[in-house]
PDB file of C-alpha atoms and ligand atoms in Angstrom:
ATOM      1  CA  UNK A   1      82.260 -43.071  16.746  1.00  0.00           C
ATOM      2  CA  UNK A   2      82.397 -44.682  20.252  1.00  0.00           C
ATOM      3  CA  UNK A   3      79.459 -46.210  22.235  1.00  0.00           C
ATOM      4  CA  UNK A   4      76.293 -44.789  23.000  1.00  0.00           C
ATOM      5  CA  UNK A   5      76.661 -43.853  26.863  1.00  0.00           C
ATOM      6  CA  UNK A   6      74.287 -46.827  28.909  1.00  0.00           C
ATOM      7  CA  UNK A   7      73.677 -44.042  31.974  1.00  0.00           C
ATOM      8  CA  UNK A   8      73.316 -40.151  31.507  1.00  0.00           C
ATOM      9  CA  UNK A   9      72.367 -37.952  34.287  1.00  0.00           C
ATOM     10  CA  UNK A  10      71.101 -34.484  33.895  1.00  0.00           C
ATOM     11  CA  UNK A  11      71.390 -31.353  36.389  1.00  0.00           C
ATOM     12  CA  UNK A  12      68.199 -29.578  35.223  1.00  0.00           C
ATOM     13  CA  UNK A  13      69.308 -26.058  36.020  1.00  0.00           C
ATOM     14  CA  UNK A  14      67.560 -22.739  34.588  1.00  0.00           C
ATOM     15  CA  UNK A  15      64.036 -22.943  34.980  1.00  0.00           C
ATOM     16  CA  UNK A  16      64.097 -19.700  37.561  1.00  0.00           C
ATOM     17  CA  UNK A  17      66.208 -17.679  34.654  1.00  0.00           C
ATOM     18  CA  UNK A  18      64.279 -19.284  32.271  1.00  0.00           C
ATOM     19  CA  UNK A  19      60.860 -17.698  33.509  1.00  0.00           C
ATOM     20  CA  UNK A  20      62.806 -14.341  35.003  1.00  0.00           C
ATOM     21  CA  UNK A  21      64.061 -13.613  31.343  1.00  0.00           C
ATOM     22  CA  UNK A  22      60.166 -13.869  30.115  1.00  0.00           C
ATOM     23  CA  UNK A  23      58.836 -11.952  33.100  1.00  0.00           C
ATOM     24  CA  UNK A  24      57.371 -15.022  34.608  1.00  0.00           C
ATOM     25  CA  UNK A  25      57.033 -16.464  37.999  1.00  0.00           C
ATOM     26  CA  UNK A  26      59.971 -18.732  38.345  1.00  0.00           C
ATOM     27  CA  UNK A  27      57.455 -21.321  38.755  1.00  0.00           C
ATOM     28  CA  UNK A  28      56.144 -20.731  35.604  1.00  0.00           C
ATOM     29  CA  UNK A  29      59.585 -22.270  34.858  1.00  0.00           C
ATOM     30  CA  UNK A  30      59.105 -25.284  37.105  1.00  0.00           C
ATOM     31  CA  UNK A  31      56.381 -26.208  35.118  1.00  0.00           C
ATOM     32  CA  UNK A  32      58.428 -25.440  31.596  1.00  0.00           C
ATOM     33  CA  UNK A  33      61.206 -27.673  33.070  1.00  0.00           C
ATOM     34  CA  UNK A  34      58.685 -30.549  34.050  1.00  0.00           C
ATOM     35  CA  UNK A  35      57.154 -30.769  30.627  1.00  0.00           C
ATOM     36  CA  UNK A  36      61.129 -30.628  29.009  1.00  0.00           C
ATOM     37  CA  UNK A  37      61.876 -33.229  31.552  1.00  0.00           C
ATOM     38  CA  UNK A  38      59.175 -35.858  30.454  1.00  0.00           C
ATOM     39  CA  UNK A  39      60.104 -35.545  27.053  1.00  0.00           C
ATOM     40  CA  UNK A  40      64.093 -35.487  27.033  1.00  0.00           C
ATOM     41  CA  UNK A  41      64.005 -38.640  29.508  1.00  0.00           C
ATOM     42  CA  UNK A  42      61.590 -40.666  26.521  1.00  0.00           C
ATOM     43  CA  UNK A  43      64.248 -38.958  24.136  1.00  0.00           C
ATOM     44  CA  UNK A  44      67.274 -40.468  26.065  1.00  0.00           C
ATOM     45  CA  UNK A  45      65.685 -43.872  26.307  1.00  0.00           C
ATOM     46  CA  UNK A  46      63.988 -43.893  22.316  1.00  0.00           C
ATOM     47  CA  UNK A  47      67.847 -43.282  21.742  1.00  0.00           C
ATOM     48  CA  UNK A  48      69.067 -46.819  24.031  1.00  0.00           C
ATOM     49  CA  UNK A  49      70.321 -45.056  26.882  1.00  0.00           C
ATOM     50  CA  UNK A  50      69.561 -47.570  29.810  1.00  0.00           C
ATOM     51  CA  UNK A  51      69.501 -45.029  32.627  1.00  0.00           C
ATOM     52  CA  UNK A  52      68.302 -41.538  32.953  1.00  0.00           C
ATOM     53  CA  UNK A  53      69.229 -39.834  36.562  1.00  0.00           C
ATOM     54  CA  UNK A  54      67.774 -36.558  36.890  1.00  0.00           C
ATOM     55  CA  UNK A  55      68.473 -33.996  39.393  1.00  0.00           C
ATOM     56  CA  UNK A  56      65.159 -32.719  40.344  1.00  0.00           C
ATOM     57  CA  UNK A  57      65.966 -31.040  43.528  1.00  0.00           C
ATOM     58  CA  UNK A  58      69.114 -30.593  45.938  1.00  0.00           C
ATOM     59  CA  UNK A  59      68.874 -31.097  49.635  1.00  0.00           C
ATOM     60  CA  UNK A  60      69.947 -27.481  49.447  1.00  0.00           C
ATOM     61  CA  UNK A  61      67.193 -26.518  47.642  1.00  0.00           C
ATOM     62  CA  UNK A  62      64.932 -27.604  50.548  1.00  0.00           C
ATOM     63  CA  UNK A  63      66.051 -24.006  52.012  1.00  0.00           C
ATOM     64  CA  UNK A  64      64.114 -21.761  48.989  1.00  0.00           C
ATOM     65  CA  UNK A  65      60.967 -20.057  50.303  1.00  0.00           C
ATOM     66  CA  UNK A  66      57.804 -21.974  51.245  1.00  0.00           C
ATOM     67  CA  UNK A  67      56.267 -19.975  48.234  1.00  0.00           C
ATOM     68  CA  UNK A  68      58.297 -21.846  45.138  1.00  0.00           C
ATOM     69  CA  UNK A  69      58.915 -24.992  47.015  1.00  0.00           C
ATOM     70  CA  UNK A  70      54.880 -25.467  47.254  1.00  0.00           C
ATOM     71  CA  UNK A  71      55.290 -24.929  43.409  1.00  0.00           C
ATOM     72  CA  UNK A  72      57.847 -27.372  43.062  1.00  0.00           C
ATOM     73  CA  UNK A  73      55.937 -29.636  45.191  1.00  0.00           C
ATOM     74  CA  UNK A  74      52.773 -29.287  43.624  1.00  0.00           C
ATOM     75  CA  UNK A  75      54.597 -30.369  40.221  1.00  0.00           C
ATOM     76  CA  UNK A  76      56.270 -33.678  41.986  1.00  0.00           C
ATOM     77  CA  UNK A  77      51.960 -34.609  42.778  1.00  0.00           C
ATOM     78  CA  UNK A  78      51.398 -33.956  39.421  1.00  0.00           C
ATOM     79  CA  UNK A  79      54.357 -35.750  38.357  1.00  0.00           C
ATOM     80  CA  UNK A  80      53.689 -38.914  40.193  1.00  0.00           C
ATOM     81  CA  UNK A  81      50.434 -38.880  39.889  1.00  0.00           C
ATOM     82  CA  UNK A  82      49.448 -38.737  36.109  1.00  0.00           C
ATOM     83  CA  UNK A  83      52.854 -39.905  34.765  1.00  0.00           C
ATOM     84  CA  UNK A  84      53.242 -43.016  36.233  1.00  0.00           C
ATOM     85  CA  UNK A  85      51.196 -44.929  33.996  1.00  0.00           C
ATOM     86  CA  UNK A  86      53.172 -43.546  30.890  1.00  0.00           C
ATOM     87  CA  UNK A  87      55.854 -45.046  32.126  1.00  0.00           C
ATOM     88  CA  UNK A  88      54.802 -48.408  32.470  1.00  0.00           C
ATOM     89  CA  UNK A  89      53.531 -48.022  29.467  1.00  0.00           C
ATOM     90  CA  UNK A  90      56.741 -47.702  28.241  1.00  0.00           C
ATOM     91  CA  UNK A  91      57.849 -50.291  29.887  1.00  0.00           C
ATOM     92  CA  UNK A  92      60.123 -48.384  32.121  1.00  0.00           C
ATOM     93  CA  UNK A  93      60.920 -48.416  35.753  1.00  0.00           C
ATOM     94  CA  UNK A  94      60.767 -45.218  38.422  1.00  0.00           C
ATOM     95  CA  UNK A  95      62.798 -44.871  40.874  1.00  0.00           C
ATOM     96  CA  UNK A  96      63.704 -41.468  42.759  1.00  0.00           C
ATOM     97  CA  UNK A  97      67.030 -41.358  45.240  1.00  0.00           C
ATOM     98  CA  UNK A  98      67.405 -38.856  47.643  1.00  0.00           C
ATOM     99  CA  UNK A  99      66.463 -38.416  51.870  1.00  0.00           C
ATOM    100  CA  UNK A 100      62.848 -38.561  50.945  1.00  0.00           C
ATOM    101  CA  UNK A 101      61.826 -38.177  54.418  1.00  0.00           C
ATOM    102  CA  UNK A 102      62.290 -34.391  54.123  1.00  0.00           C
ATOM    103  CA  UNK A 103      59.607 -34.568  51.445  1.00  0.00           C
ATOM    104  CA  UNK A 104      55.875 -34.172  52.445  1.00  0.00           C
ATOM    105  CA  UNK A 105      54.626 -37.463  53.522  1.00  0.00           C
ATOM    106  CA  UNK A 106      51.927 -37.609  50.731  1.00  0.00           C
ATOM    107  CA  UNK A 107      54.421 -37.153  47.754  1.00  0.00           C
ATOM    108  CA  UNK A 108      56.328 -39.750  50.092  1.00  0.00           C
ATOM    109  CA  UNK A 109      53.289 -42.176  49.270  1.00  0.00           C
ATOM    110  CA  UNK A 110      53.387 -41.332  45.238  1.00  0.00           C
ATOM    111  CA  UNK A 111      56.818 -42.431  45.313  1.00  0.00           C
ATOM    112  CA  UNK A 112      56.378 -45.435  46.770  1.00  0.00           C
ATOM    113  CA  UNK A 113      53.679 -46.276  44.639  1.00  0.00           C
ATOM    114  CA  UNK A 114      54.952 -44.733  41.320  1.00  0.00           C
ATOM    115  CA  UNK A 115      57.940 -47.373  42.238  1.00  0.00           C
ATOM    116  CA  UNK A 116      55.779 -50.152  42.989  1.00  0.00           C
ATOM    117  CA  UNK A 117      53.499 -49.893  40.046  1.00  0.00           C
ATOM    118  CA  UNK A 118      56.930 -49.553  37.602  1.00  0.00           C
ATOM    119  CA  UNK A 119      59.220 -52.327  39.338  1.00  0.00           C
ATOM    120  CA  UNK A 120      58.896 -54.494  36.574  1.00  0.00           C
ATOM    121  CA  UNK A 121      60.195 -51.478  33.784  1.00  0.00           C
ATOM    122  CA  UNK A 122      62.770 -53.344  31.558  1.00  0.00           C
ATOM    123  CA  UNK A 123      63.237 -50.986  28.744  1.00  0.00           C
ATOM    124  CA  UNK A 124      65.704 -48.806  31.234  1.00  0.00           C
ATOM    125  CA  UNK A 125      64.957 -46.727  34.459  1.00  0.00           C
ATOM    126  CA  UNK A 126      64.231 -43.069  35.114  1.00  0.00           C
ATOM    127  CA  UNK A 127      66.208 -42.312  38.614  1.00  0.00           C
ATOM    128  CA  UNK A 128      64.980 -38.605  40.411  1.00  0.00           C
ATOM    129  CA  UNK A 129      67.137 -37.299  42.239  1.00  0.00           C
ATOM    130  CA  UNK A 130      64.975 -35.341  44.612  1.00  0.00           C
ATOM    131  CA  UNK A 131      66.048 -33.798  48.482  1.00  0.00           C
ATOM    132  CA  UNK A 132      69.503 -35.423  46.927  1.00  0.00           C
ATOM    133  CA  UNK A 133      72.912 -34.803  48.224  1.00  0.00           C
ATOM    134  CA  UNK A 134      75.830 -36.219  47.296  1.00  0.00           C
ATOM    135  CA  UNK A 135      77.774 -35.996  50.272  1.00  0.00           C
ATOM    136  CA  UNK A 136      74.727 -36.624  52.400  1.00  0.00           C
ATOM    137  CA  UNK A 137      74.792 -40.091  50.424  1.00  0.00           C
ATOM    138  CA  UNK A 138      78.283 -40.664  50.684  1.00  0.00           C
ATOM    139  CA  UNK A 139      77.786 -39.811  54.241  1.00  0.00           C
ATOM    140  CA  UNK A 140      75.365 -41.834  54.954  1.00  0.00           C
ATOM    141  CA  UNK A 141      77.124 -45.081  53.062  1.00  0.00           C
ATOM    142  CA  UNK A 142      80.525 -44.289  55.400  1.00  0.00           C
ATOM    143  CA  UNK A 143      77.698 -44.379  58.199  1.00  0.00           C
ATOM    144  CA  UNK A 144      75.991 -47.902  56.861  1.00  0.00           C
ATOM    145  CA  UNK A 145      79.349 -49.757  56.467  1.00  0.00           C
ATOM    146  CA  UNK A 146      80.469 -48.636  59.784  1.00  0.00           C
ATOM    147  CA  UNK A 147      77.173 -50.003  61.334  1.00  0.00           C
ATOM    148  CA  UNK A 148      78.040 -53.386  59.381  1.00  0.00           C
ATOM    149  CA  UNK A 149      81.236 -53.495  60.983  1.00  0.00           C
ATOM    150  CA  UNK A 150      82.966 -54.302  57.933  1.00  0.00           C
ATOM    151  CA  UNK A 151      86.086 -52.076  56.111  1.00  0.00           C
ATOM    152  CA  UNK A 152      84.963 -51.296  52.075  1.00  0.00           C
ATOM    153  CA  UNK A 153      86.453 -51.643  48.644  1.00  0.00           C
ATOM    154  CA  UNK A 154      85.743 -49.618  45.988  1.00  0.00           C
ATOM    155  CA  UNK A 155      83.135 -51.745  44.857  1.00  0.00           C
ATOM    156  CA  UNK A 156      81.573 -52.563  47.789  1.00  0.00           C
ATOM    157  CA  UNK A 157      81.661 -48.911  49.002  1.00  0.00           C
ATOM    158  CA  UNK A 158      79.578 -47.745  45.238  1.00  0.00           C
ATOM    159  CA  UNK A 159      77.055 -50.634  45.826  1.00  0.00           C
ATOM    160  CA  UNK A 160      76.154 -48.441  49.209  1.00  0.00           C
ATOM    161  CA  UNK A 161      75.473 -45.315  47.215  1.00  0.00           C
ATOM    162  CA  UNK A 162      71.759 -44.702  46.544  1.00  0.00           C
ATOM    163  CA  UNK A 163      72.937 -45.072  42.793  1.00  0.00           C
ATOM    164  CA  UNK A 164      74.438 -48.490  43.542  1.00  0.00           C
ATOM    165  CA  UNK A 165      72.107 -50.630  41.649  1.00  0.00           C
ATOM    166  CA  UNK A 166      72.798 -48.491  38.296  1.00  0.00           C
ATOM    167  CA  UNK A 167      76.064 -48.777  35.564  1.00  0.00           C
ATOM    168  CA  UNK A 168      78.159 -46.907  36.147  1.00  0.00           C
ATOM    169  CA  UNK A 169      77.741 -43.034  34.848  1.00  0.00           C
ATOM    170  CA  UNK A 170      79.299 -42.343  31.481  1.00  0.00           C
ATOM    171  CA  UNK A 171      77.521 -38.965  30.897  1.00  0.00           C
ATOM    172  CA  UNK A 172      76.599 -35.867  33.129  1.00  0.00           C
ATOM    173  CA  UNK A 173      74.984 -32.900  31.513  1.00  0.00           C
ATOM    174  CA  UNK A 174      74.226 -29.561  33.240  1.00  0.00           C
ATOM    175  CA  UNK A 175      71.871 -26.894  31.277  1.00  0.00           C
ATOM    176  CA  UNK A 176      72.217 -23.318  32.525  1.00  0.00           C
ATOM    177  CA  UNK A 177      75.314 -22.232  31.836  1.00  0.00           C
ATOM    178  CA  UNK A 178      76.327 -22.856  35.577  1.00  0.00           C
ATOM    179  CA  UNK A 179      79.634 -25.272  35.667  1.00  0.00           C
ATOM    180  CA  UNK A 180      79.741 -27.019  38.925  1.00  0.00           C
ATOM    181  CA  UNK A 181      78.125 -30.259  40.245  1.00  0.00           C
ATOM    182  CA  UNK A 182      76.375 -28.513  43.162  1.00  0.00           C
ATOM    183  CA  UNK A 183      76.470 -31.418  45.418  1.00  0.00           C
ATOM    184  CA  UNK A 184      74.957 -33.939  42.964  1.00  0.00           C
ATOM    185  CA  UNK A 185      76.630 -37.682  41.651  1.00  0.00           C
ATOM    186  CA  UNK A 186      80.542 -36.447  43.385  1.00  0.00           C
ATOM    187  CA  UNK A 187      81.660 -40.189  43.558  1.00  0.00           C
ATOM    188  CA  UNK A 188      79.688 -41.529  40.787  1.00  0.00           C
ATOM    189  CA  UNK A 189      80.897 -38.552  38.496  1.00  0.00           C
ATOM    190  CA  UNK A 190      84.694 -39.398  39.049  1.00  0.00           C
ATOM    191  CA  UNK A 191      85.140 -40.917  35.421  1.00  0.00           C
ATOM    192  CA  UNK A 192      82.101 -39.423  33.895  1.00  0.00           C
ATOM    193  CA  UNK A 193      82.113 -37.190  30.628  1.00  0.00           C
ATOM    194  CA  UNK A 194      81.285 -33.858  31.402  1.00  0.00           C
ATOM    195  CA  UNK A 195      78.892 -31.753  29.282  1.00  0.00           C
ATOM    196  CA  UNK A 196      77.670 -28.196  30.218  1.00  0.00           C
ATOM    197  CA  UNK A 197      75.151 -26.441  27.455  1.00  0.00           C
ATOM    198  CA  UNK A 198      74.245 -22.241  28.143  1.00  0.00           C
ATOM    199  CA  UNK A 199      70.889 -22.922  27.670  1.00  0.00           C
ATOM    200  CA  UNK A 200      68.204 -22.615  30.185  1.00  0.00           C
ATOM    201  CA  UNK A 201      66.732 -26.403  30.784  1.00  0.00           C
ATOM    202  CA  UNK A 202      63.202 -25.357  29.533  1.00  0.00           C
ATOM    203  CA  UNK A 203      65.078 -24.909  26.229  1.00  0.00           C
ATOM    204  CA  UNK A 204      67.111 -27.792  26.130  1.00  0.00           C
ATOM    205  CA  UNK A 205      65.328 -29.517  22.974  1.00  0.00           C
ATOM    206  CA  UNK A 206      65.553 -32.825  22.166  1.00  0.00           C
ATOM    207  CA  UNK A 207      68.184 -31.880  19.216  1.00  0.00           C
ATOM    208  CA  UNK A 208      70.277 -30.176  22.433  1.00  0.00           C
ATOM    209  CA  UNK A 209      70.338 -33.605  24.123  1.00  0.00           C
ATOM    210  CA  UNK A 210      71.216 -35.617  20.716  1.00  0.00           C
ATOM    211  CA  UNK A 211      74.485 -32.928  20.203  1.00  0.00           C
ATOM    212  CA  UNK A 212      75.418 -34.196  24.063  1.00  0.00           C
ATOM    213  CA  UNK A 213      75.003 -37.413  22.838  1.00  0.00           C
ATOM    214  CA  UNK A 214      76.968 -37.114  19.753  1.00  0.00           C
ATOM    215  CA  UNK A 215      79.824 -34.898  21.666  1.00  0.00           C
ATOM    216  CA  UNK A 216      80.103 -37.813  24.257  1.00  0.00           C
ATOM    217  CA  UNK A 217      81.078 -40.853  21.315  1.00  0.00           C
ATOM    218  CA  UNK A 218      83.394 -39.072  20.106  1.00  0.00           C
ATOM    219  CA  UNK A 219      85.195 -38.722  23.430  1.00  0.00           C
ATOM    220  CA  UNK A 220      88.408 -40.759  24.100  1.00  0.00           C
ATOM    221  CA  UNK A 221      87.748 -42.345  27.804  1.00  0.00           C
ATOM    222  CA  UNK A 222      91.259 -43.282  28.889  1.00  0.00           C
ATOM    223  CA  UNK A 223      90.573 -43.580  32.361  1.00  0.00           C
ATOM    224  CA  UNK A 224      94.535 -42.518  33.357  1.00  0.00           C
ATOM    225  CA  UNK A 225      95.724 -45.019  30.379  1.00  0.00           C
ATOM    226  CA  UNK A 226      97.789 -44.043  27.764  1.00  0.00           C
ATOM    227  CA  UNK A 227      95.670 -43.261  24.337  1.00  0.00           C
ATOM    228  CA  UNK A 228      96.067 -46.656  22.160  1.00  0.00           C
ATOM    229  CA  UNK A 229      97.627 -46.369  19.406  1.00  0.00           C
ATOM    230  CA  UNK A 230      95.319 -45.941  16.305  1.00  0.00           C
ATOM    231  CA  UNK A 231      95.659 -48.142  13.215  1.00  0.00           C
TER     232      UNK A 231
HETATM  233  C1  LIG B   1      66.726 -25.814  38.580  1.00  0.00           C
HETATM  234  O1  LIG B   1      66.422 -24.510  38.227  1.00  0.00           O
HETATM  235  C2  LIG B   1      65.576 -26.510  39.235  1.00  0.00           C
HETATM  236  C3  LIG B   1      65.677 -26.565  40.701  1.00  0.00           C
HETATM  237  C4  LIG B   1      66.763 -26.279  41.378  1.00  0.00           C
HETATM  238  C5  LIG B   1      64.503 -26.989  41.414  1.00  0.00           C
HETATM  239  P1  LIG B   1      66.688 -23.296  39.201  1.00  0.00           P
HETATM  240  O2  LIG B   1      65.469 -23.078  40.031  1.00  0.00           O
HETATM  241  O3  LIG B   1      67.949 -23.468  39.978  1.00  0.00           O
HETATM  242  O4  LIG B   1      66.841 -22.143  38.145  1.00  0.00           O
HETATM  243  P2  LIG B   1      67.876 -20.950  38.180  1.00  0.00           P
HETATM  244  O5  LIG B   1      69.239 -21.548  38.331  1.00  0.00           O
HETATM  245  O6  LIG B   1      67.506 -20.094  39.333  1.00  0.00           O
HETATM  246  O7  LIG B   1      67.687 -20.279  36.866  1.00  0.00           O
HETATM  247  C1  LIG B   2      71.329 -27.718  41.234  1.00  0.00           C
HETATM  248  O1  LIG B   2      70.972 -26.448  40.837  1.00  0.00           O
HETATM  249  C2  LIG B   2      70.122 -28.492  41.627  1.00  0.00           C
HETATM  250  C3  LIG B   2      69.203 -28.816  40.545  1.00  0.00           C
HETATM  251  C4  LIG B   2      69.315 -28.461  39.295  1.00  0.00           C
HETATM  252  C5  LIG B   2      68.079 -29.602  40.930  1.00  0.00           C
HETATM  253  P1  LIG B   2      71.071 -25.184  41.791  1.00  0.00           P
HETATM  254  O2  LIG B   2      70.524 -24.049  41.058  1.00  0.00           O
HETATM  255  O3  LIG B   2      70.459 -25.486  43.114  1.00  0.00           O
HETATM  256  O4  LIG B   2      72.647 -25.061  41.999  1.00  0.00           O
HETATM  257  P2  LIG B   2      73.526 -23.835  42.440  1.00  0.00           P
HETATM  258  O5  LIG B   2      72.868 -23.224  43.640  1.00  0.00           O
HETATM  259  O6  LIG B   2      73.557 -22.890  41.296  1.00  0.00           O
HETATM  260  O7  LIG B   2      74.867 -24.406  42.721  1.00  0.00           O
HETATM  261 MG1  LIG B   3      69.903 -22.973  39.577  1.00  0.00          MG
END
């Protein structure tokens, strides 16, 4: 069995199916995939993983209607407000990527306290990935480096990314059947394991995430080597 992976990064997709399916509001499925969220992220750290990047909500998603983005708002004020102090509890750092000034201004405010109160976290870091683009980031990295005046590496290029600070990202998971990246981690994701499970993210249990787990160390990451030979 290989390595445990340090950073995983989940594209929480299926909470609208997840609620249609039961005759809910697809809200009602917000709030499933909240609850699943808080739990699997203390799952993927009680297991060693070091970083936990969650896609919470596209930039693209900023264009659903005003109805189930003031649900999906009114979840982030929840969110930030009472969960905070679990975290530092836990000993474990918040941070939240994405163009945040699209945001309200008072979830805005959460953030930057939810970060503030968590900077010292050591036992690994919860990244949200909210109003998050990939190509918007890479975008806006060309953008920064240009400013700078300066021509990039590779290196110095990923140190621009809004996931800079973070290993690099051995594991990607997407729940709902759905197999694309939808705009989320494209650079980061280049030699990433891929792992897609059918089921909805409310249902994504805790033994869901440990099979992900288990399916990634047995993976052989060659990175465009040839396989060494065993023995
Ligand atoms: C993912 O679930 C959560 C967000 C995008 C906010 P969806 O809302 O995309 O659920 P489906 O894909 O419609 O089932
Ligand atoms: C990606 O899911 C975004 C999140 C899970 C937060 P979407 O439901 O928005 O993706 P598409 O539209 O199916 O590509
Ligand atoms: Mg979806």
């Amino acid at each position: 069995m290989g390595e445990l992976p340090r950073h995983v990064a989940v594209i929480m997709d299926g909470n609208g199916r997840w609620a249609q399916r039961r005759l809910l509001p697809r809200s009602a499925g917000h709030s499933a995939g909240l609850k699943r969220m808080i739990a699997l992220s203390e799952y993927f750290f009680h297991r060693g993983v070091e970083v936990v990047t969650l896609y919470a909500l596209s930039q693209e998603n900023l264009s659903r209607s005003q109805e189930e983005l003031a649900a999906l708002f009114a979840l982030f004020r929840t969110y930030f407000s009472g969960n905070v102090e679990r975290l530092k509890k836990n000993d474990l750092r918040l941070e939240v990527i994405g163009e945040l000034s699209l945001l309200p201004e008072d979830i805005q405010t959460l953030i930057g306290e939810g970060r503030e109160r968590t900077k010292e976290g050591k036992k690994g870091t919860l990244v949200l990935a909210i109003a998050y683009g990939a190509r918007q980031d890479v975008v806006r990295a060309v953008n920064e480096a240009v400013k700078a005046g300066k021509e990039v590496t590779m290196e110095s290029f990923s140190a621009l990314l809004s996931t800079g600070a973070y290993p690099p990202l051995d594991l990607l998971i997407r729940t709902g059947r759905e197999k694309r990246l939808s705009n989320f981690l494209l650079y980061e994701a280049a030699y990433a394991e891929l792992y897609f499970s059918d089921k909805m993210f409310p249902d994504f249990s805790d033994a869901d995430a440990e099979r992900a787990l288990e399916d990634y160390m047995t993976r052989d990451r060659r990175y465009g080597k040839v396989k060494a030979e065993e023995g």
